[in-house]
mmCIF file of C-alpha atoms in Angstrom:
data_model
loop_
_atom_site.group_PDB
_atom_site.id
_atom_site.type_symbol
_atom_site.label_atom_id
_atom_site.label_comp_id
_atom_site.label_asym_id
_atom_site.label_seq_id
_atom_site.Cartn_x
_atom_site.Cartn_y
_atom_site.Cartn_z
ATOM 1 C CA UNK A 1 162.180 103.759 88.460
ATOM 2 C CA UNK A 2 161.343 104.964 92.006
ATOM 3 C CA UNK A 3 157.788 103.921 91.914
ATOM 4 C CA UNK A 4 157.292 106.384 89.026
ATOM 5 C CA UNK A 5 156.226 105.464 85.420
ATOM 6 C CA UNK A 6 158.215 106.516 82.428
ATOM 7 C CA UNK A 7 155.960 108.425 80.196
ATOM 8 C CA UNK A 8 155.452 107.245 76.294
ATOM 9 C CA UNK A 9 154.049 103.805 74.434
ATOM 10 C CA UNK A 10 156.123 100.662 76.024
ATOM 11 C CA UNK A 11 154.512 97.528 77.337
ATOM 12 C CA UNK A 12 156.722 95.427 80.122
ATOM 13 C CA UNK A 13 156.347 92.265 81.668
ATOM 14 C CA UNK A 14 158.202 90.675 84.302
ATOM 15 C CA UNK A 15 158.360 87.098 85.762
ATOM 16 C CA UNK A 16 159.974 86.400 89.439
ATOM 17 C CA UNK A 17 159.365 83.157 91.329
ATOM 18 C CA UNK A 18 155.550 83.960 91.553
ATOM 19 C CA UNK A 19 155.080 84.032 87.972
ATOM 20 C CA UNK A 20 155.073 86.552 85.166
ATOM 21 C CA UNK A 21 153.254 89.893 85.968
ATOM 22 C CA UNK A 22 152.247 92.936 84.040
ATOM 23 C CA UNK A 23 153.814 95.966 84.322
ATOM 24 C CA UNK A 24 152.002 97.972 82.242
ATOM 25 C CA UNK A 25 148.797 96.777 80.170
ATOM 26 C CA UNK A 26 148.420 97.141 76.140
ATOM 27 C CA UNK A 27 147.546 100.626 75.144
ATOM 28 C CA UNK A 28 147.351 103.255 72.733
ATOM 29 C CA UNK A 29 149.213 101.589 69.647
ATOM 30 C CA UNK A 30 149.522 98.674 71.343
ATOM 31 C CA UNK A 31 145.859 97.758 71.965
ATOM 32 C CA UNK A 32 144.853 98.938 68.056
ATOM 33 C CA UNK A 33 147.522 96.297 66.775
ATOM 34 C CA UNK A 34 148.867 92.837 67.437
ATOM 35 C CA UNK A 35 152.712 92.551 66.149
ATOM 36 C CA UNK A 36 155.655 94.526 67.558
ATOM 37 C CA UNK A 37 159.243 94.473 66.648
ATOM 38 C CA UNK A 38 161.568 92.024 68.012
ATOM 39 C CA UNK A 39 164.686 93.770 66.014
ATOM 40 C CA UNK A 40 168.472 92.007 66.992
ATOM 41 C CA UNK A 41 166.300 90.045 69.319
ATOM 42 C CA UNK A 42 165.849 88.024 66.200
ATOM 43 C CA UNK A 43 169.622 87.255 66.376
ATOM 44 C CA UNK A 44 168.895 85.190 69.545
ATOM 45 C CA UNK A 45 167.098 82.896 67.207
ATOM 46 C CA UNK A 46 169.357 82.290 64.683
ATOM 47 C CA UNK A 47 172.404 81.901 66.810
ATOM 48 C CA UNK A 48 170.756 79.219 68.572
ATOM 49 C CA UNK A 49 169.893 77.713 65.074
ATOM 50 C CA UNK A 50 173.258 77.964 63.785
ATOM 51 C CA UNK A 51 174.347 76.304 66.976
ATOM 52 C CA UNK A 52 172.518 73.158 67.153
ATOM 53 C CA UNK A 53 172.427 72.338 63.568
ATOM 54 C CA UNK A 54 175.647 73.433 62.044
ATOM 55 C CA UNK A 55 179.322 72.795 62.732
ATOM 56 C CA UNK A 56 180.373 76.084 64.466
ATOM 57 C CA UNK A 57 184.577 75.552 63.550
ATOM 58 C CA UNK A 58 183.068 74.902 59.698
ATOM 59 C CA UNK A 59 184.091 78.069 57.439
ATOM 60 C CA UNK A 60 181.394 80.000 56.212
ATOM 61 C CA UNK A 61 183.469 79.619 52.670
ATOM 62 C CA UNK A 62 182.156 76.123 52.525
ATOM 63 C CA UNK A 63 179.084 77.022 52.476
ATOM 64 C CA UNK A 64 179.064 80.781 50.446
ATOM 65 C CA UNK A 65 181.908 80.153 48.318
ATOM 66 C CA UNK A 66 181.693 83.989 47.514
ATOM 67 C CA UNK A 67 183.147 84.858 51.253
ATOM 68 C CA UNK A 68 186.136 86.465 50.394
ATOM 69 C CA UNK A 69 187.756 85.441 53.876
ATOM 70 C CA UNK A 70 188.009 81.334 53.656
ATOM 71 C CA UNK A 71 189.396 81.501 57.568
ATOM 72 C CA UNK A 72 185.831 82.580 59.229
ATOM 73 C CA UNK A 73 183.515 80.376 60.592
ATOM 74 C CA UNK A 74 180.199 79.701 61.451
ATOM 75 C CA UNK A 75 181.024 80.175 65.157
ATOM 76 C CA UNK A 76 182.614 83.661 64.607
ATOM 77 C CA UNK A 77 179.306 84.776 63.178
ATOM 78 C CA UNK A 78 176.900 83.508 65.810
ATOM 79 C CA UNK A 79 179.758 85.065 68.386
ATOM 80 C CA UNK A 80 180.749 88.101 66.620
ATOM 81 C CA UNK A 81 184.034 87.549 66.751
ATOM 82 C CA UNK A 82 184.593 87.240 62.523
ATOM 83 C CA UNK A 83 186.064 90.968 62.314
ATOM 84 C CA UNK A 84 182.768 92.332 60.180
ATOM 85 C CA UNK A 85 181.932 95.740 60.455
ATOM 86 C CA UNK A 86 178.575 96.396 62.247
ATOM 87 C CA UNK A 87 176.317 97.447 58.538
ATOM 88 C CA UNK A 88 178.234 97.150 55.566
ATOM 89 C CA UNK A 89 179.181 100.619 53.351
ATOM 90 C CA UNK A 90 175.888 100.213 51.550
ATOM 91 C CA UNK A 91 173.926 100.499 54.705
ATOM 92 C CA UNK A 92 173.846 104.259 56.084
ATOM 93 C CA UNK A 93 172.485 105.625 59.013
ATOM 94 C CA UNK A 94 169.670 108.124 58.147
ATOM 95 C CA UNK A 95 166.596 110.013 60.308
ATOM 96 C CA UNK A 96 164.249 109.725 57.041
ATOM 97 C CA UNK A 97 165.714 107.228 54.776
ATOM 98 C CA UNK A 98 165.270 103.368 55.519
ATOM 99 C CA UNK A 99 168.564 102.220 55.386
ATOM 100 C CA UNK A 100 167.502 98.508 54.229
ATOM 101 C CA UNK A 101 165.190 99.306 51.701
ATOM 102 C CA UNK A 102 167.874 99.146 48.946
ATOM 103 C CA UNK A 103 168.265 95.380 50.081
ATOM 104 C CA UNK A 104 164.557 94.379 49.947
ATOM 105 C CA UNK A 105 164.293 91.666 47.104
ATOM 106 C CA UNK A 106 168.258 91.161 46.717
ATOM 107 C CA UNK A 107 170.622 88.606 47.871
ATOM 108 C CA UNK A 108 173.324 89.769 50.440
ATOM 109 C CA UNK A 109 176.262 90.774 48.555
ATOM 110 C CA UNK A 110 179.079 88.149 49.263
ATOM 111 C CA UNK A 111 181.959 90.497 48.761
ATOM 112 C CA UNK A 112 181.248 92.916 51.322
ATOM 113 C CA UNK A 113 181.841 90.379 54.081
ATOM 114 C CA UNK A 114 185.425 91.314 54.673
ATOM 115 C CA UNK A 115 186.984 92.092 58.446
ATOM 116 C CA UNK A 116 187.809 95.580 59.588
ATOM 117 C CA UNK A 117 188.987 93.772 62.675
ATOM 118 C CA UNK A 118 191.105 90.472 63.661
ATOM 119 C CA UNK A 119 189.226 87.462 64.075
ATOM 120 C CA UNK A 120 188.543 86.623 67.850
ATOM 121 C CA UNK A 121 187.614 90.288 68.036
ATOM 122 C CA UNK A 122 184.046 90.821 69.097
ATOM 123 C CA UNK A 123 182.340 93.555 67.340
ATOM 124 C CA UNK A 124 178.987 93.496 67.099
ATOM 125 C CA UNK A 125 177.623 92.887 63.643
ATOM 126 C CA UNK A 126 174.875 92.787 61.866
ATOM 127 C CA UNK A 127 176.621 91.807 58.498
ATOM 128 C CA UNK A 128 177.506 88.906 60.172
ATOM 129 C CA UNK A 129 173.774 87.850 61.288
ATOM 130 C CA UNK A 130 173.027 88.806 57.809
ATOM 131 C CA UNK A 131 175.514 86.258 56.324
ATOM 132 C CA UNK A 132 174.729 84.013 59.280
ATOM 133 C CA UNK A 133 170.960 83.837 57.802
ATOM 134 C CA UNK A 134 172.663 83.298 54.232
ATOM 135 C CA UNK A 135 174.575 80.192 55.302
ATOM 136 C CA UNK A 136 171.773 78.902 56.975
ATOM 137 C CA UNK A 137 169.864 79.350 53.526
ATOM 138 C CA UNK A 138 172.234 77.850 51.824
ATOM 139 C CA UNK A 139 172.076 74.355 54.298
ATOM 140 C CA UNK A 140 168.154 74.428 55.105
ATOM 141 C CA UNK A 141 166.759 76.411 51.761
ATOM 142 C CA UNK A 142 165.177 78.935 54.480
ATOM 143 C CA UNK A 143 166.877 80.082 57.053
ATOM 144 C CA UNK A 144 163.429 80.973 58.789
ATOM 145 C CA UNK A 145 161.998 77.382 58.672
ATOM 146 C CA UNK A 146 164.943 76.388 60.297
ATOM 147 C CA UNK A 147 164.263 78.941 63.072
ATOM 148 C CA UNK A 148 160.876 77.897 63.144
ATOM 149 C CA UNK A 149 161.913 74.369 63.603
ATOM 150 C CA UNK A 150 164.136 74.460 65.955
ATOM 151 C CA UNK A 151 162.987 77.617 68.390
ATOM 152 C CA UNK A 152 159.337 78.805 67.545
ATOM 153 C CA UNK A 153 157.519 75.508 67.798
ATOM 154 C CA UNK A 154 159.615 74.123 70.913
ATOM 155 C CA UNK A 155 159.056 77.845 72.358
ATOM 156 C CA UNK A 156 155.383 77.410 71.082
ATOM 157 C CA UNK A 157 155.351 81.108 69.661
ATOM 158 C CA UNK A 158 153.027 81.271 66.595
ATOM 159 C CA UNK A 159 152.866 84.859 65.630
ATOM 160 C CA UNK A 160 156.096 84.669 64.469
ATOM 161 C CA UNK A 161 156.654 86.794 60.943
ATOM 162 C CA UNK A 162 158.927 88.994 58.916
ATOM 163 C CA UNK A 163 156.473 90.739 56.935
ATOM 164 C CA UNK A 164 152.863 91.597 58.690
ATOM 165 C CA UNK A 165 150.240 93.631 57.129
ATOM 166 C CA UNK A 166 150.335 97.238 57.940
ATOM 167 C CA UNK A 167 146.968 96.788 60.025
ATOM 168 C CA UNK A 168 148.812 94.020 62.516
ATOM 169 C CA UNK A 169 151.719 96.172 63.199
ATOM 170 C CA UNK A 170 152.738 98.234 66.480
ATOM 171 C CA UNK A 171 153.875 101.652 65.277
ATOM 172 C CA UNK A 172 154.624 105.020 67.257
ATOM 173 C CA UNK A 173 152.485 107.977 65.600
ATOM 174 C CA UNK A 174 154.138 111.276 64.748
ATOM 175 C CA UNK A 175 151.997 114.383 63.610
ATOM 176 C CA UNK A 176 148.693 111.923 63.614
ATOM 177 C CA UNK A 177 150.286 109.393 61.209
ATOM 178 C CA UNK A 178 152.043 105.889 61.257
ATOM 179 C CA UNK A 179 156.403 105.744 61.407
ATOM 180 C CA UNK A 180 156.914 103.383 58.698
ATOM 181 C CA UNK A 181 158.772 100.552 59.793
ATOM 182 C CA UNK A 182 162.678 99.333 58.395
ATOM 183 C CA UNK A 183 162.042 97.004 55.837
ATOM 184 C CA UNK A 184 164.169 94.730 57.406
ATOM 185 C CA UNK A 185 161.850 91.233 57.576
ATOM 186 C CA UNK A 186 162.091 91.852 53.771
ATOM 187 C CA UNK A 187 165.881 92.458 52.863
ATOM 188 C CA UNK A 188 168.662 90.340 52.945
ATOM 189 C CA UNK A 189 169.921 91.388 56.484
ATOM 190 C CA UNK A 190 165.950 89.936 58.271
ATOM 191 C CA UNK A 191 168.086 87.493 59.590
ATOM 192 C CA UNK A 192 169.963 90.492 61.893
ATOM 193 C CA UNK A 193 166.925 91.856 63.273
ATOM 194 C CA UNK A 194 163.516 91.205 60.971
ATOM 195 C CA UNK A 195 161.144 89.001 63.243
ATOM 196 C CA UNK A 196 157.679 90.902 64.697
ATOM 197 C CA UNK A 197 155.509 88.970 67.097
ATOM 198 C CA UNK A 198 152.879 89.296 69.921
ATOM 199 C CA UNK A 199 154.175 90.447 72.980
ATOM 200 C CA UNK A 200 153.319 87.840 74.849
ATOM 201 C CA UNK A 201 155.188 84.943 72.290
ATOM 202 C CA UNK A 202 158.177 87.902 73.193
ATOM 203 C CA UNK A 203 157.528 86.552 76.801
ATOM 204 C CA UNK A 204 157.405 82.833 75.524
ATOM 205 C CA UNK A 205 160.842 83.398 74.226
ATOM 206 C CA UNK A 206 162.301 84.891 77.137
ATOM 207 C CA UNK A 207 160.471 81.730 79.007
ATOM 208 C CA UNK A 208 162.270 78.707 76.651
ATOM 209 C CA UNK A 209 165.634 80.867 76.191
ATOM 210 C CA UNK A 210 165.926 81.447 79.946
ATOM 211 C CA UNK A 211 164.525 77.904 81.394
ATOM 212 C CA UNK A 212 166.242 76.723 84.302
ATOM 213 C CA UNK A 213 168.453 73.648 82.857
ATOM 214 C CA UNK A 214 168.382 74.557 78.989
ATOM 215 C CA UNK A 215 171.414 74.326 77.186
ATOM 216 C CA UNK A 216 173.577 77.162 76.808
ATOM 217 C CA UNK A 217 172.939 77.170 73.047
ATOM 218 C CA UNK A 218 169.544 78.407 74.065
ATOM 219 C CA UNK A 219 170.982 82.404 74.833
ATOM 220 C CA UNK A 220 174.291 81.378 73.001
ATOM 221 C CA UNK A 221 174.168 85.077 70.926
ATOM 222 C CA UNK A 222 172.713 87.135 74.337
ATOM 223 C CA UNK A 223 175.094 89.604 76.057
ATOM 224 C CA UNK A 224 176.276 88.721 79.593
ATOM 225 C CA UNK A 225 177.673 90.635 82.501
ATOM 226 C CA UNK A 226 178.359 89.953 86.104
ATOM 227 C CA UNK A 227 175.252 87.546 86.685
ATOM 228 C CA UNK A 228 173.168 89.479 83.960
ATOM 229 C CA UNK A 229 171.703 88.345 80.645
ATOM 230 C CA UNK A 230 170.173 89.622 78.038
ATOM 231 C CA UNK A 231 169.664 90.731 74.332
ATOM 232 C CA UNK A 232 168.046 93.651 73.178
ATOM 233 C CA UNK A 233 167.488 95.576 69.666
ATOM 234 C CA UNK A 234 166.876 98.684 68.711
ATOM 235 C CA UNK A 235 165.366 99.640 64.842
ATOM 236 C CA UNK A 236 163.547 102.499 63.731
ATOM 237 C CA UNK A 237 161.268 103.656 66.266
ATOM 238 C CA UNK A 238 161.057 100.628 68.939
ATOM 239 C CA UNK A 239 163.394 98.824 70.760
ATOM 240 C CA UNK A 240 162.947 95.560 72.908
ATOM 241 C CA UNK A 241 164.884 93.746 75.630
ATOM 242 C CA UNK A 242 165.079 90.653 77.461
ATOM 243 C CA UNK A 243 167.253 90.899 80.954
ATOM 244 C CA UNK A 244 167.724 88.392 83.579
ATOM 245 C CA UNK A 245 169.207 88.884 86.397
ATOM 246 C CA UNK A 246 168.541 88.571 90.277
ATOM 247 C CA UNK A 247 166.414 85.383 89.932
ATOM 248 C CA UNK A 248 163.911 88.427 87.614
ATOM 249 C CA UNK A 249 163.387 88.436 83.796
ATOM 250 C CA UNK A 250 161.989 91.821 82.195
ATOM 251 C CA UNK A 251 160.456 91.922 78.983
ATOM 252 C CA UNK A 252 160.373 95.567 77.812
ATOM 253 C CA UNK A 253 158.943 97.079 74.314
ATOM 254 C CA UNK A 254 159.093 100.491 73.989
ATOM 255 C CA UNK A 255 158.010 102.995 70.920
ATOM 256 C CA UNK A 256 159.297 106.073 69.963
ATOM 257 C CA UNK A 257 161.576 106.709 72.728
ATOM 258 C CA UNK A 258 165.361 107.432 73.233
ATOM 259 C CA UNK A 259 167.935 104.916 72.194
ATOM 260 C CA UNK A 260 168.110 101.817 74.536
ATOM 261 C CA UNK A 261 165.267 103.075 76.646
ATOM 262 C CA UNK A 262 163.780 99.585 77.070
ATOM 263 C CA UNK A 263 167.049 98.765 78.354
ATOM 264 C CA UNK A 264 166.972 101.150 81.246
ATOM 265 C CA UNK A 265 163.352 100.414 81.969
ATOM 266 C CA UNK A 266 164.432 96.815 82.096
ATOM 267 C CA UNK A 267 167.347 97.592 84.339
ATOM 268 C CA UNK A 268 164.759 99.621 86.727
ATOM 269 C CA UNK A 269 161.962 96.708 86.651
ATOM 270 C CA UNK A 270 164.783 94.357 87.672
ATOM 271 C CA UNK A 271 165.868 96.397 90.521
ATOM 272 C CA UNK A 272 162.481 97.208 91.910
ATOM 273 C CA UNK A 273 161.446 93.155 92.182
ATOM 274 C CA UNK A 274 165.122 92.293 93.578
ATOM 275 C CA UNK A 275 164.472 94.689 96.182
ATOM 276 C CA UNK A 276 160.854 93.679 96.887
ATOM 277 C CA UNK A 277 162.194 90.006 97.314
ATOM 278 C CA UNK A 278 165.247 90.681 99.818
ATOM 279 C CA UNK A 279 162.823 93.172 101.581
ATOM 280 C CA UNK A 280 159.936 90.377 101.593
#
């Protein structure tokens, strides 16, 4: 970042040995509203779900008898690894259409869970998170109680929501008026990437995931490289990320900017305090 500060709408946070510290304070659209878009971020939450309350070697089959593969199981979901194709065919990519609109009041189609790719495989999936959310419906009744009992409470986020009103929610402008969000917290894939919160219960997440001694089922669904973690998502016109690395967590929301732009500003905000603290 080089001391200078990436135009656009994002709020950041970041929390070193001294505590968390703003980066940049709500403005613009996000000091007129109160939820923002967590997107795959919400996959952190239902992995870790799946992984302390269900049998991750179980097949999915037992639980969705409509899987047409009776070999994957609930670990393959929450580790991408069952073969499923990232969106199913009746999920297209589109600049003006809302891809998950079609899916809004319907159950996820059973029969469209079948692998592209061998099992063991990762590719990242949101079919799978989808189905993931399905099994977990079919052992809780909700897969989103579940969530809530076993990460938003214990995180002590209370925001949480798939569905805000249109007057709570963080949206870019274009031309003077509101991007409509994906419909996502309301189809059968919100389990993939439908939760909105508060920035700050972001933070709280990033705070109980990351704890120093929590179980690894805690960031069991997050990416990891070379001493890095983290777990991001990207949806219509936002995208969030939570990265540790360094002994430095960055929380990042950004609006109406260039794919995996909260990533890089993440990467940069990591940098800069690694640096501060070898140089201190």
């Amino acid at each position: 970042m080089n001391g200078n500060v990436p135009r656009g709408q994002w709020r950041a946070s970041v929390r070193t040995t001294d505590g968390w510290q703003s980066v940049r304070e709500p403005a613009g659209r996000y000091a007129e509203a109160s939820l923002l878009e967590w997107g795959s971020i919400t996959k952190g939450l239902v992995g870790t779900t799946a992984a302390v309350t269900l049998e991750l070697e179980r097949p999915v089959a037992s639980y969705l008898p409509g899987v047409p593969d009776s070999e994957m199981t609930v670990g393959d979901l929450v580790r991408h690894t069952s073969g499923l194709a990232r969106v199913p065919p009746t999920i297209r990519d589109s600049l003006v259409r809302d891809p998950y609109r079609p899916a809004v009041g319907v159950p996820l189609d059973l029969t469209t869970a079948v692998p592209l790719t061998p099992r063991g495989q990762y590719v990242y999936s949101n079919l799978g998170y989808a189905l993931l959310g399905a099994v977990l419906d079919a052992a809780y009744g909700s897969w989103f109680d579940a969530v809530q009992e076993q990460v938003l409470r214990p995180a002590g986020i209370d925001s949480a929501t798939l569905v805000p009103a249109a007057s709570e929610r963080i949206m870019p402008r274009f031309l003077g008026r509101a991007i409509s969000p994906w419909a996502l917290g309301a189809s059968s894939f919100a389990a993939a990437g439908g939760l909105w919160s508060t920035f700050d219960d972001l933070c709280r997440y990033a705070d109980w995931a990351l704890e120093p001694g929590a179980p690894p089922s805690r960031t069991v669904s997050w990416q990891r490289d070379e001493g890095t973690r983290w777990i991001n998502g990207e949806v219509r016109a936002a995208g969030a990320v939570i990265a540790r690395a360094a002994g430095v967590t960055a929380v990042v929301h950004t609006l109406a900017k260039a794919p995996y732009a909260a990533d890089a500003i993440a990467a940069a905000l990591v940098e800069r305090e690694a640096l501060r603290a070898r140089d201190a």
